[in-house]
Amino acid sequence: TQSTWGSCATKGRMHPSAIDFKALWESCPSLFIACAPDDNFTVIAATEYYCRSLNRTRDQLVGKPLFATFPDSDNGSNKTIVDALRKAAADKTPQALSETFRFDIVQPGQDNVEEFQERYWQTIECPVFNDCHEVVALLHASRDVTDFVKLSDKGEQKQQLLQKLYSLNEEMASKLYAAEAKRKEIEETSKQSLALALAHEAKKTQFIGRLCHELRNPLSGFLGNVELLSESLEQAKSLLESYKARAEANHDAVLQLLDKASTLSKHALDCAAHQGNILNECLDISKIDAGKLELDESPCDLLGLVRTAVNMMSGKAEAKGLQLLAHLLDTDVFIKTDGYRLRQVLLNLLDNAIKYTDVGSVNLTLQIHSPNSTYTDIVITIRDTGVGISEEDLPRLFQRFTQVGSSAKRQNGTGLGLVISKDLIHLMGGELLVRSQRGEGTSFVISLKCLNVSDSEKQELLRARCNPNESTPTAKEAVPAADTPFRVLIAEDNPFNQMVLVNMLQSANLLVDVAGNGCEALEALNKEQFDIILMDIQMPVMNGLEATTKIREHEKRLGLAPVPIIGLSANAQQSDKDLAVLSGMDDYLVKPCVKNVLLSTLSKWVQSRSSPAVDTSQPSVNA
């Protein structure tokens, strides 16, 4: 019965896919019995025909050693069958036995007196596999050849019939061998295809990472130089305005030129920032494909996050003459989520809505559904009055590198923003849906189920809201003032990046030394004391990781206070950051470095100059 079969299969740990034709097994007019590959070859299933042939029930067979269920034999057939079963399990191939075995089977006779009936069987032992090609059972398949044996008692006819039987047995074994060979061939082909696919994926991920690195390095120099240019032009403009106020000369023409140059430099900064966004999109999609994008769930002020995203996009909306409206709640919403990634999604969707809307408005609506003590359901809808999306274009909306609509309406971009947004929301356990109709605008709906924050976390978020961070400090405010300027060592091989970093730090009244590689950095540390080190990761001769390791070993050997080391690299992968920390670095900045971020990072690590970072009276650091 079905229930008996199920219990047998469970007891013998047979994988459901190991036997595909259960109905055939139940009705099969063959002497089939399945046993576990243990020392006793415990019976786990038997066909109805086998049970009837032995005049037994399944319950009398299942769970008992195979040979305890066998009929009496006339010779050492049991040992032969045991050897064949063990060989089938070990070699994972069928074992056909050429011998014909005689058994005395007990049958009910007259007046309930048991009688022995002589039967002749031929057998083949077959392994049964699971999906991992592990032997989970052994199939003891027999063929009752009693009639053939009895009919072949006459000399040559007997030999011919036995030969025919042996040929049939060999044919069965041959087919089983062929099936096994075909299965192995398919399995090997699948493994090779999987290996090729994984290798292709790894190469693609590696290529994108390398591409980002190669693009970020020149971008770092460009962005830094333009930032300094913009800052210098603003200072010159202020100086000339002060001269004009004192009526020393008419500088209107000069001021106009400086104003134009300042505007152009800001546009260049915007272009560089846009290129950086494209690189970040490539990096995000690479992480998502590789399954390495990790979310950072932490307490979040949802209303503050949404307001920040709307404020960041308000200038772009105003420039197009659009209204950007936020319909928020009157009550606070504090949740646990990856605030950075959620804001990234909102900025992507708002930017997309503004990009494809020429007249009207873009509306963001925040709703809360079914809040309880543990979770809060968040629904954020971004609706625009733009061109809309046709029904045939909707299925392609979330395809990579794709922009839907006519070519006249397509905008600049990689076509990755919506794809990344959908993937990020999916990683957060939510859903991103779209509703649109051509000429009637588009609505994107984010649905998230978020954990609630604890009372202490809520109080911390409220304190942060009541005491918001002051505006970004100026260059001189970013690093604490001191009687003697801080001394910074820059280890960087790119001359353009060297110049940018030197100018940024000198504008904050810091003393700066430059080394072109790790070896030069170690030599500089042997000659001077430094309060902090900016260490590029990839440099010739000796890279930053190796140099940092040597510095930390030197400090530990001599019991010196460790000098803060901040890694600099165009690689933004988490694995690269982990390697930097493992080598002994204290922090990690991704190129291109924005000036205020660099200086605020320095301020975080340089708390005191009372203890020298490196004691030059001690033995030198060995390169």
Coordinates of C-alpha atoms in Angstrom, one line a residue:
T1 CA 0.0 0.0 0.0
Q2 CA 1.0 3.6 -0.3
S3 CA 1.3 4.1 3.4
T4 CA 3.5 1.0 3.7
W5 CA 5.7 2.2 0.9
G6 CA 6.1 5.6 2.5
S7 CA 7.1 4.1 5.9
C8 CA 9.6 1.8 4.2
A9 CA 11.1 4.6 2.2
T10 CA 11.4 6.7 5.3
K11 CA 12.9 4.0 7.4
G12 CA 15.5 3.2 4.8
R13 CA 16.3 6.8 4.2
M14 CA 15.5 6.5 0.4
H15 CA 15.4 9.8 -1.4
P16 CA 12.0 10.4 -3.1
S17 CA 13.8 10.8 -6.5
A18 CA 15.6 7.4 -6.1
I19 CA 12.6 5.5 -7.4
D20 CA 10.4 7.3 -9.9
F21 CA 7.8 4.6 -10.7
K22 CA 6.0 3.8 -7.4
A23 CA 2.8 2.7 -9.2
L24 CA 4.8 0.4 -11.4
W25 CA 6.7 -1.0 -8.3
E26 CA 3.4 -1.8 -6.6
S27 CA 2.0 -3.7 -9.6
C28 CA 5.2 -5.1 -11.1
P29 CA 5.0 -8.9 -11.6
S30 CA 8.7 -9.2 -10.7
L31 CA 10.7 -10.5 -7.7
F32 CA 12.0 -7.1 -6.5
I33 CA 13.1 -6.3 -3.0
A34 CA 14.9 -3.2 -1.8
C35 CA 17.3 -3.2 1.1
A36 CA 19.5 -0.7 3.0
P37 CA 23.3 -0.7 2.2
D38 CA 24.1 -1.7 5.8
D39 CA 25.8 -4.8 7.2
N40 CA 22.5 -6.8 7.4
F41 CA 21.0 -5.4 4.2
T42 CA 17.8 -4.5 6.0
V43 CA 14.7 -4.8 3.9
I44 CA 13.0 -1.5 3.3
A45 CA 10.5 -2.4 0.5
A46 CA 9.3 -5.4 -1.5
T47 CA 6.9 -5.9 -4.5
E48 CA 3.6 -7.6 -4.0
Y49 CA 4.7 -10.3 -6.4
Y50 CA 7.8 -11.0 -4.3
C51 CA 5.6 -11.3 -1.1
R52 CA 3.2 -13.7 -2.7
S53 CA 6.0 -15.8 -4.1
L54 CA 7.3 -16.4 -0.6
N55 CA 3.9 -16.6 0.9
R56 CA 4.7 -13.7 3.2
T57 CA 3.3 -10.3 4.0
R58 CA 5.2 -7.1 3.7
D59 CA 5.2 -6.7 7.5
Q60 CA 7.0 -10.0 7.8
L61 CA 9.7 -8.8 5.4
V62 CA 10.3 -5.1 6.0
G63 CA 12.8 -4.2 8.7
K64 CA 14.4 -7.6 8.8
P65 CA 17.8 -8.7 7.4
L66 CA 17.6 -9.7 3.8
F67 CA 18.8 -13.3 4.4
A68 CA 16.4 -13.8 7.3
T69 CA 13.6 -13.4 4.7
F70 CA 15.2 -15.7 2.1
P71 CA 13.8 -19.2 1.5
D72 CA 16.0 -22.1 2.3
S73 CA 18.8 -22.7 -0.3
D74 CA 20.6 -25.7 -1.4
N75 CA 24.2 -24.3 -1.4
G76 CA 26.3 -21.3 -0.5
S77 CA 24.1 -18.9 -2.6
N78 CA 23.8 -16.4 0.3
K79 CA 27.5 -15.7 0.3
T80 CA 27.5 -15.2 -3.5
I81 CA 24.7 -12.8 -3.2
V82 CA 26.3 -10.9 -0.3
D83 CA 29.5 -10.5 -2.3
A84 CA 27.5 -9.2 -5.2
L85 CA 25.5 -6.7 -3.1
R86 CA 28.7 -5.4 -1.5
K87 CA 30.4 -5.0 -4.8
A88 CA 27.4 -3.1 -6.2
A89 CA 27.5 -0.7 -3.3
A90 CA 31.2 -0.2 -3.5
D91 CA 31.6 0.1 -7.3
K92 CA 28.2 1.8 -7.7
T93 CA 27.5 -0.4 -10.7
P94 CA 25.0 -3.3 -11.2
Q95 CA 26.2 -6.9 -10.6
A96 CA 24.7 -9.6 -12.7
L97 CA 25.1 -13.2 -11.4
S98 CA 25.5 -15.9 -14.0
E99 CA 24.4 -18.6 -11.5
T100 CA 20.9 -20.0 -11.2
F101 CA 20.0 -20.5 -7.5
R102 CA 17.6 -23.2 -6.2
F103 CA 15.4 -22.3 -3.2
D104 CA 12.9 -24.4 -1.2
I105 CA 9.9 -22.2 -0.7
V106 CA 7.4 -23.1 2.0
Q107 CA 3.8 -23.4 0.6
P108 CA 0.6 -24.3 2.5
G109 CA -0.5 -27.9 1.7
Q110 CA -3.4 -30.1 2.5
D111 CA -4.7 -30.1 6.1
N112 CA -2.6 -27.0 6.8
V113 CA 0.6 -29.0 6.5
E114 CA 3.5 -27.0 5.1
E115 CA 5.1 -28.2 1.9
F116 CA 8.4 -27.2 0.3
Q117 CA 8.3 -26.2 -3.4
E118 CA 11.5 -26.1 -5.4
R119 CA 12.1 -22.9 -7.3
Y120 CA 15.0 -21.6 -9.4
W121 CA 15.9 -17.9 -9.5
Q122 CA 18.5 -15.8 -11.3
T123 CA 19.4 -12.5 -9.7
I124 CA 21.1 -9.1 -10.4
E125 CA 22.1 -6.6 -7.7
C126 CA 21.6 -2.9 -8.5
P127 CA 22.6 0.3 -6.5
V128 CA 20.0 3.0 -6.1
F129 CA 21.3 6.6 -5.9
N130 CA 20.1 10.0 -4.5
D131 CA 20.7 13.3 -6.3
C132 CA 24.3 13.5 -4.9
H133 CA 25.1 10.1 -6.5
E134 CA 25.3 8.4 -3.1
V135 CA 24.1 4.8 -2.7
V136 CA 20.9 5.0 -0.5
A137 CA 19.6 1.5 -1.3
L138 CA 20.3 -1.8 -3.1
L139 CA 17.8 -3.4 -5.4
H140 CA 17.8 -7.3 -5.3
A141 CA 16.1 -8.2 -8.6
S142 CA 15.3 -11.8 -9.2
R143 CA 13.8 -13.7 -12.2
D144 CA 11.9 -17.0 -11.5
V145 CA 13.3 -19.4 -14.1
T146 CA 11.8 -22.6 -12.6
D147 CA 9.8 -23.4 -15.7
F148 CA 12.8 -23.0 -18.0
V149 CA 14.9 -25.3 -15.8
K150 CA 12.3 -28.0 -15.6
L151 CA 11.6 -27.9 -19.3
S152 CA 15.3 -28.1 -20.2
D153 CA 16.0 -31.4 -18.5
K154 CA 16.7 -32.9 -21.9
G155 CA 20.4 -32.4 -22.6
E156 CA 21.1 -29.9 -25.4
Q157 CA 17.7 -28.2 -25.0
K158 CA 18.5 -27.5 -21.4
Q159 CA 21.9 -25.9 -22.3
Q160 CA 20.3 -23.8 -25.0
L161 CA 17.6 -22.5 -22.7
L162 CA 20.1 -21.8 -19.9
Q163 CA 22.3 -19.9 -22.4
K164 CA 19.3 -17.9 -23.6
L165 CA 18.5 -17.0 -20.0
Y166 CA 22.1 -16.0 -19.4
S167 CA 22.0 -13.9 -22.5
L168 CA 18.8 -12.2 -21.4
N169 CA 20.5 -11.6 -18.0
E170 CA 23.6 -10.1 -19.7
E171 CA 21.4 -8.0 -21.9
M172 CA 19.7 -6.6 -18.8
A173 CA 23.0 -5.9 -17.2
S174 CA 24.3 -4.3 -20.4
K175 CA 21.3 -1.9 -20.6
L176 CA 21.8 -1.0 -16.9
Y177 CA 25.5 -0.3 -17.6
A178 CA 24.6 1.9 -20.6
A179 CA 22.1 3.8 -18.6
E180 CA 24.6 4.4 -15.8
A181 CA 27.2 5.5 -18.3
K182 CA 24.7 8.0 -19.8
R183 CA 23.9 9.3 -16.4
K184 CA 27.5 9.9 -15.6
E185 CA 28.0 11.6 -19.0
I186 CA 25.1 14.0 -18.3
E187 CA 26.3 14.6 -14.8
E188 CA 29.8 15.5 -16.0
T189 CA 28.4 17.8 -18.7
S190 CA 26.3 19.6 -16.1
K191 CA 29.3 20.0 -13.8
Q192 CA 31.4 21.5 -16.7
S193 CA 28.5 23.8 -17.7
L194 CA 28.2 25.0 -14.1
A195 CA 32.0 25.5 -13.8
L196 CA 32.0 27.6 -17.0
A197 CA 29.0 29.7 -15.8
L198 CA 30.7 30.3 -12.4
A199 CA 34.0 31.2 -14.2
H200 CA 32.2 33.6 -16.5
E201 CA 30.4 35.2 -13.5
A202 CA 33.7 35.6 -11.7
K203 CA 35.4 37.1 -14.7
K204 CA 32.5 39.6 -15.1
T205 CA 32.7 40.6 -11.5
Q206 CA 36.4 40.9 -11.6
F207 CA 36.2 43.0 -14.8
I208 CA 33.7 45.4 -13.3
G209 CA 35.8 45.8 -10.2
R210 CA 38.9 46.4 -12.3
L211 CA 37.0 48.9 -14.6
C212 CA 35.8 50.9 -11.6
H213 CA 39.3 51.0 -10.1
E214 CA 40.8 52.2 -13.4
L215 CA 38.2 54.9 -13.8
R216 CA 38.2 56.0 -10.1
N217 CA 41.9 56.9 -10.0
P218 CA 41.9 59.6 -12.7
L219 CA 38.5 60.7 -11.4
S220 CA 40.1 61.2 -8.0
G221 CA 42.7 63.7 -9.4
F222 CA 40.1 65.4 -11.6
L223 CA 37.6 65.9 -8.8
G224 CA 40.2 67.1 -6.3
N225 CA 41.7 69.6 -8.7
V226 CA 38.3 71.0 -9.7
E227 CA 37.3 71.3 -6.1
L228 CA 40.4 73.2 -5.3
L229 CA 39.9 75.4 -8.3
S230 CA 36.4 76.2 -7.3
E231 CA 37.5 77.0 -3.8
S232 CA 40.4 79.3 -5.0
L233 CA 38.1 81.1 -7.4
E234 CA 35.6 81.8 -4.7
Q235 CA 38.4 83.2 -2.5
A236 CA 39.7 85.4 -5.3
K237 CA 36.2 86.6 -5.9
S238 CA 35.7 87.5 -2.3
L239 CA 39.0 89.4 -2.2
L240 CA 38.2 91.4 -5.3
E241 CA 34.8 92.3 -3.9
S242 CA 36.5 93.6 -0.8
Y243 CA 38.8 95.8 -3.0
K244 CA 35.8 97.1 -4.9
A245 CA 34.0 98.0 -1.6
R246 CA 37.0 100.2 -0.8
A247 CA 36.7 101.8 -4.2
E248 CA 40.3 101.1 -5.1
A249 CA 39.5 100.1 -8.6
N250 CA 36.7 98.9 -10.9
H251 CA 36.9 95.2 -11.0
D252 CA 33.5 94.4 -12.6
A253 CA 34.9 92.7 -15.6
V254 CA 37.3 90.6 -13.5
L255 CA 34.5 89.7 -11.1
Q256 CA 32.3 88.6 -14.1
L257 CA 35.1 86.3 -15.4
L258 CA 35.7 84.9 -11.9
D259 CA 32.0 84.3 -11.5
K260 CA 31.8 82.5 -14.8
A261 CA 34.9 80.4 -14.0
S262 CA 33.4 79.5 -10.6
T263 CA 30.2 78.4 -12.3
L264 CA 32.1 76.3 -14.8
S265 CA 34.1 74.6 -12.1
K266 CA 30.9 73.7 -10.2
H267 CA 29.5 72.2 -13.4
A268 CA 32.6 70.2 -13.7
L269 CA 32.2 69.0 -10.1
D270 CA 28.6 67.9 -11.0
C271 CA 29.9 66.0 -14.0
A272 CA 32.5 64.3 -11.9
A273 CA 29.9 63.4 -9.3
H274 CA 27.7 62.0 -12.0
Q275 CA 30.5 59.8 -13.3
G276 CA 31.0 58.7 -9.7
N277 CA 27.3 57.7 -9.5
I278 CA 27.7 55.6 -12.7
L279 CA 30.7 53.8 -11.2
N280 CA 28.8 53.2 -8.0
E281 CA 25.9 51.7 -10.0
C282 CA 28.3 49.4 -11.8
L283 CA 29.8 48.4 -8.4
D284 CA 26.4 47.8 -6.8
I285 CA 25.2 45.6 -9.7
S286 CA 28.4 43.7 -9.5
K287 CA 27.9 43.1 -5.8
I288 CA 24.3 42.1 -6.3
D289 CA 25.2 39.6 -9.0
A290 CA 27.9 38.1 -6.8
G291 CA 25.6 37.9 -3.8
K292 CA 28.0 40.1 -1.8
L293 CA 25.9 43.2 -1.2
E294 CA 25.4 43.3 2.5
L295 CA 22.7 45.4 4.2
D296 CA 23.4 47.4 7.4
E297 CA 20.2 47.3 9.4
S298 CA 20.2 50.0 12.1
P299 CA 17.8 52.3 13.9
C300 CA 16.4 54.9 11.4
D301 CA 14.2 58.0 11.6
L302 CA 12.0 57.3 8.6
L303 CA 10.5 60.8 8.4
G304 CA 13.9 62.4 8.6
L305 CA 15.2 60.1 5.9
V306 CA 12.3 60.8 3.5
R307 CA 12.6 64.6 4.1
T308 CA 16.4 64.4 3.4
A309 CA 15.8 62.6 0.1
V310 CA 13.1 65.1 -1.0
N311 CA 15.3 68.1 -0.1
M312 CA 18.2 66.7 -2.1
M313 CA 16.0 66.5 -5.2
S314 CA 14.1 69.8 -4.7
G315 CA 16.7 71.8 -6.6
K316 CA 16.4 69.6 -9.7
A317 CA 12.6 69.8 -9.6
E318 CA 12.6 73.6 -9.3
A319 CA 15.0 73.8 -12.3
K320 CA 12.4 72.1 -14.4
G321 CA 9.5 74.2 -13.0
L322 CA 8.0 71.1 -11.2
Q323 CA 6.4 70.8 -7.8
L324 CA 8.0 68.2 -5.6
L325 CA 5.5 67.5 -2.8
A326 CA 5.9 65.2 0.2
H327 CA 2.8 63.9 2.0
L328 CA 4.1 62.6 5.3
L329 CA 2.6 61.5 8.6
D330 CA 2.0 63.6 11.7
T331 CA 3.6 61.0 13.9
D332 CA 7.1 59.8 14.2
V333 CA 8.2 56.6 12.5
F334 CA 11.3 54.8 13.9
I335 CA 12.3 51.5 12.3
K336 CA 15.3 49.3 11.7
T337 CA 16.5 49.2 8.1
D338 CA 19.4 50.1 6.0
G339 CA 18.8 53.8 5.8
Y340 CA 21.6 54.5 3.3
R341 CA 20.2 52.0 0.8
L342 CA 16.6 53.0 1.3
R343 CA 17.6 56.7 0.7
Q344 CA 19.5 55.5 -2.4
V345 CA 16.3 53.9 -3.7
L346 CA 14.2 57.0 -3.0
L347 CA 16.7 59.2 -4.8
N348 CA 16.7 56.9 -7.8
L349 CA 12.9 56.9 -8.0
L350 CA 12.6 60.7 -7.4
D351 CA 15.3 61.4 -10.0
N352 CA 13.6 59.1 -12.5
A353 CA 10.2 60.8 -11.9
I354 CA 11.7 64.3 -12.3
K355 CA 13.6 63.2 -15.4
Y356 CA 10.5 62.0 -17.3
T357 CA 8.1 64.7 -16.1
D358 CA 8.0 68.0 -18.1
V359 CA 4.9 69.6 -16.6
G360 CA 3.1 69.2 -13.3
S361 CA 4.4 67.6 -10.1
V362 CA 6.1 64.7 -8.4
N363 CA 4.4 63.5 -5.2
L364 CA 5.8 61.3 -2.5
T365 CA 3.4 59.7 -0.1
L366 CA 4.3 57.8 3.1
Q367 CA 1.8 55.4 4.7
I368 CA 1.9 53.1 7.7
H369 CA -0.2 49.9 7.7
S370 CA -0.9 47.4 10.6
P371 CA 1.7 48.6 13.1
N372 CA 2.3 46.3 16.1
S373 CA 4.8 45.9 18.8
T374 CA 7.3 44.1 16.6
Y375 CA 6.8 45.2 13.0
T376 CA 5.6 48.2 11.0
D377 CA 4.4 47.9 7.4
I378 CA 5.8 50.8 5.3
V379 CA 4.3 51.9 2.0
I380 CA 6.0 54.7 0.0
T381 CA 4.4 55.8 -3.2
I382 CA 6.2 58.1 -5.7
R383 CA 3.7 59.4 -8.4
D384 CA 4.5 61.8 -11.2
T385 CA 2.5 63.5 -14.0
G386 CA 5.0 62.6 -16.7
V387 CA 4.8 60.8 -20.0
G388 CA 3.9 57.4 -18.5
I389 CA 4.9 54.0 -19.7
S390 CA 3.0 51.9 -22.4
E391 CA 1.7 48.5 -21.5
E392 CA 4.2 46.8 -23.9
D393 CA 7.1 48.6 -22.3
L394 CA 6.3 47.8 -18.7
P395 CA 7.7 44.2 -18.7
R396 CA 11.1 45.7 -19.8
L397 CA 11.2 48.4 -17.2
F398 CA 13.4 46.4 -14.7
Q399 CA 15.7 44.9 -17.3
R400 CA 19.3 45.9 -17.1
F401 CA 20.8 48.6 -19.3
T402 CA 17.3 49.3 -20.6
Q403 CA 15.4 52.6 -21.0
V404 CA 11.8 52.3 -22.2
G405 CA 9.9 54.7 -24.4
S406 CA 10.8 56.4 -27.7
S407 CA 14.4 57.4 -28.3
A408 CA 13.4 61.1 -28.2
K409 CA 12.3 60.7 -24.6
R410 CA 15.2 58.6 -23.3
Q411 CA 17.5 60.3 -20.9
N412 CA 21.2 59.9 -20.0
G413 CA 22.1 57.1 -17.6
T414 CA 23.2 53.5 -17.4
G415 CA 19.7 52.0 -17.2
L416 CA 20.7 50.4 -13.9
G417 CA 18.9 52.7 -11.4
L418 CA 15.5 50.9 -11.4
V419 CA 17.1 47.5 -11.5
I420 CA 19.3 48.3 -8.5
S421 CA 16.3 49.8 -6.7
K422 CA 14.2 46.7 -7.2
D423 CA 17.1 44.4 -6.1
L424 CA 17.8 46.5 -3.0
I425 CA 14.1 46.5 -1.9
H426 CA 14.0 42.7 -2.5
L427 CA 17.1 42.3 -0.3
M428 CA 15.3 44.2 2.4
G429 CA 12.5 41.7 2.2
G430 CA 10.1 44.1 0.4
E431 CA 8.6 44.7 -3.0
L432 CA 8.8 47.4 -5.6
L433 CA 5.8 47.7 -8.0
V434 CA 5.0 50.0 -10.8
R435 CA 1.7 51.3 -12.2
S436 CA 1.6 53.4 -15.3
Q437 CA -0.4 54.3 -18.4
R438 CA 0.9 56.2 -21.4
G439 CA 0.2 59.9 -21.0
E440 CA -1.1 59.7 -17.5
G441 CA 2.1 59.4 -15.4
T442 CA 3.7 56.7 -13.4
S443 CA 3.5 55.4 -9.8
F444 CA 6.2 53.4 -8.0
V445 CA 5.1 51.7 -4.8
I446 CA 7.6 50.5 -2.2
S447 CA 6.3 48.0 0.4
L448 CA 8.5 47.1 3.4
K449 CA 8.0 45.2 6.6
C450 CA 10.4 46.7 9.1
L451 CA 11.4 45.8 12.7
N452 CA 10.5 48.5 15.3
V453 CA 13.2 50.1 17.3
S454 CA 13.6 49.7 21.1
D455 CA 12.7 52.5 23.5
S456 CA 16.3 53.3 24.1
E457 CA 17.0 53.5 20.3
K458 CA 14.0 55.7 19.9
Q459 CA 15.2 58.1 22.5
E460 CA 18.7 58.2 20.8
L461 CA 17.0 59.1 17.5
L462 CA 15.0 61.8 19.1
R463 CA 18.1 63.3 20.7
A464 CA 19.8 63.2 17.3
R465 CA 16.9 65.1 15.8
C466 CA 16.8 67.7 18.5
N467 CA 20.6 68.2 18.2
P468 CA 21.3 67.9 14.5
N469 CA 24.8 67.9 13.2
E470 CA 26.1 71.4 12.4
S471 CA 26.9 72.2 8.8
T472 CA 30.0 70.6 7.3
P473 CA 33.0 72.1 9.0
T474 CA 35.5 74.2 7.0
A475 CA 38.9 73.0 6.3
K476 CA 40.4 74.7 9.3
E477 CA 37.6 73.5 11.6
A478 CA 37.7 69.9 10.5
V479 CA 41.0 69.2 12.3
P480 CA 41.4 70.3 15.9
A481 CA 43.7 73.3 16.5
A482 CA 47.0 72.7 18.1
D483 CA 50.1 74.7 19.1
T484 CA 52.1 72.7 16.6
P485 CA 50.5 71.6 13.4
F486 CA 49.8 68.0 12.9
R487 CA 52.2 66.2 10.7
V488 CA 50.7 63.9 8.0
L489 CA 52.6 61.3 5.8
I490 CA 51.0 60.6 2.4
A491 CA 52.0 57.3 0.8
E492 CA 50.6 57.6 -2.8
D493 CA 52.3 56.8 -6.1
N494 CA 50.0 58.9 -8.4
P495 CA 51.5 62.4 -8.8
F496 CA 48.1 64.0 -9.5
N497 CA 46.6 62.5 -6.4
Q498 CA 49.7 63.5 -4.4
M499 CA 49.1 67.1 -5.4
V500 CA 45.4 67.0 -4.5
L501 CA 46.0 65.5 -1.1
V502 CA 48.9 67.9 -0.3
N503 CA 46.8 71.0 -1.2
M504 CA 43.7 69.7 0.8
L505 CA 45.8 69.1 3.9
Q506 CA 47.9 72.3 3.7
S507 CA 44.7 74.3 3.4
A508 CA 43.9 73.0 6.9
N509 CA 47.4 74.2 8.2
L510 CA 48.8 70.6 8.3
L511 CA 52.4 69.7 7.7
V512 CA 52.6 67.2 4.9
D513 CA 55.3 64.7 3.7
V514 CA 54.9 62.5 0.6
A515 CA 56.2 59.0 -0.1
G516 CA 55.8 57.4 -3.5
N517 CA 55.5 53.8 -2.3
G518 CA 55.5 51.6 0.8
C519 CA 59.3 51.5 1.0
E520 CA 59.6 55.3 0.9
A521 CA 56.9 55.5 3.6
L522 CA 59.0 53.3 5.9
E523 CA 62.1 55.4 5.2
A524 CA 60.2 58.6 6.1
L525 CA 59.0 57.0 9.4
N526 CA 62.6 56.3 10.3
K527 CA 63.4 60.0 9.9
E528 CA 60.4 61.9 11.2
Q529 CA 57.5 61.6 13.7
F530 CA 54.0 61.6 12.2
D531 CA 50.6 62.0 13.8
I532 CA 48.7 60.1 11.0
I533 CA 49.4 58.3 7.8
L534 CA 47.3 58.3 4.6
M535 CA 48.3 55.0 2.9
D536 CA 47.4 54.1 -0.7
I537 CA 46.6 50.4 -1.1
Q538 CA 48.0 49.7 -4.6
M539 CA 51.6 51.1 -5.1
P540 CA 54.7 49.8 -6.8
V541 CA 57.7 48.3 -5.0
M542 CA 55.7 47.8 -1.8
N543 CA 52.0 48.1 -1.5
G544 CA 50.1 49.8 1.3
L545 CA 49.0 46.5 2.9
E546 CA 52.5 45.2 3.2
A547 CA 53.8 48.5 4.5
T548 CA 51.1 48.7 7.1
T549 CA 51.8 45.2 8.3
K550 CA 55.5 46.1 8.8
I551 CA 54.7 49.3 10.6
R552 CA 52.4 47.4 13.0
E553 CA 55.0 44.7 13.6
H554 CA 57.6 47.4 14.4
E555 CA 55.3 49.2 16.9
K556 CA 54.4 45.9 18.6
R557 CA 58.0 44.8 18.8
L558 CA 59.1 48.0 20.5
G559 CA 55.9 48.7 22.5
L560 CA 55.1 51.9 20.7
A561 CA 51.7 53.6 20.5
P562 CA 50.2 52.8 17.0
V563 CA 50.1 55.7 14.6
P564 CA 46.6 56.0 12.9
I565 CA 46.7 54.7 9.3
I566 CA 43.9 55.5 6.9
G567 CA 43.8 53.4 3.7
L568 CA 43.1 55.0 0.4
S569 CA 41.9 53.0 -2.6
A570 CA 39.7 53.1 -5.7
N571 CA 38.4 49.7 -4.7
A572 CA 35.1 50.0 -2.8
Q573 CA 34.4 46.3 -2.3
Q574 CA 33.8 45.2 1.3
S575 CA 36.4 42.5 0.8
D576 CA 39.0 45.2 0.1
K577 CA 38.1 47.1 3.2
D578 CA 38.3 43.9 5.3
L579 CA 41.9 43.2 3.9
A580 CA 42.9 46.8 4.9
V581 CA 41.6 46.3 8.4
L582 CA 43.3 42.9 8.6
S583 CA 46.6 44.4 7.7
G584 CA 46.4 46.9 10.6
M585 CA 44.7 50.0 9.0
D586 CA 42.4 52.0 11.2
D587 CA 40.1 53.3 8.6
Y588 CA 39.4 53.2 4.8
L589 CA 38.5 55.9 2.3
V590 CA 37.4 55.3 -1.2
K591 CA 38.8 57.5 -4.0
P592 CA 37.9 60.1 -5.1
C593 CA 38.2 61.7 -1.6
V594 CA 36.1 64.8 -0.9
K595 CA 38.0 67.3 1.1
N596 CA 35.7 67.7 4.0
V597 CA 35.2 63.9 4.3
L598 CA 39.0 63.5 4.3
L599 CA 39.5 66.2 7.0
S600 CA 36.7 64.9 9.2
T601 CA 38.2 61.4 9.1
L602 CA 41.5 62.8 10.1
S603 CA 39.8 64.6 13.0
K604 CA 38.2 61.4 14.1
W605 CA 41.6 59.6 14.4
V606 CA 43.9 62.3 15.5
Q607 CA 42.8 63.0 19.1
S608 CA 46.1 63.8 20.7
R609 CA 49.7 64.5 19.7
S610 CA 51.1 64.0 23.2
S611 CA 52.5 60.5 22.4
P612 CA 54.8 60.4 19.4
A613 CA 53.5 58.1 16.7
V614 CA 57.0 56.8 15.9
D615 CA 60.0 57.2 18.2
T616 CA 63.0 57.9 15.9
S617 CA 65.4 57.1 18.7
Q618 CA 64.4 53.4 18.4
P619 CA 65.6 51.0 15.7
S620 CA 64.3 51.7 12.3
V621 CA 61.4 50.0 10.5
N622 CA 62.9 47.4 8.1
A623 CA 61.6 47.5 4.6

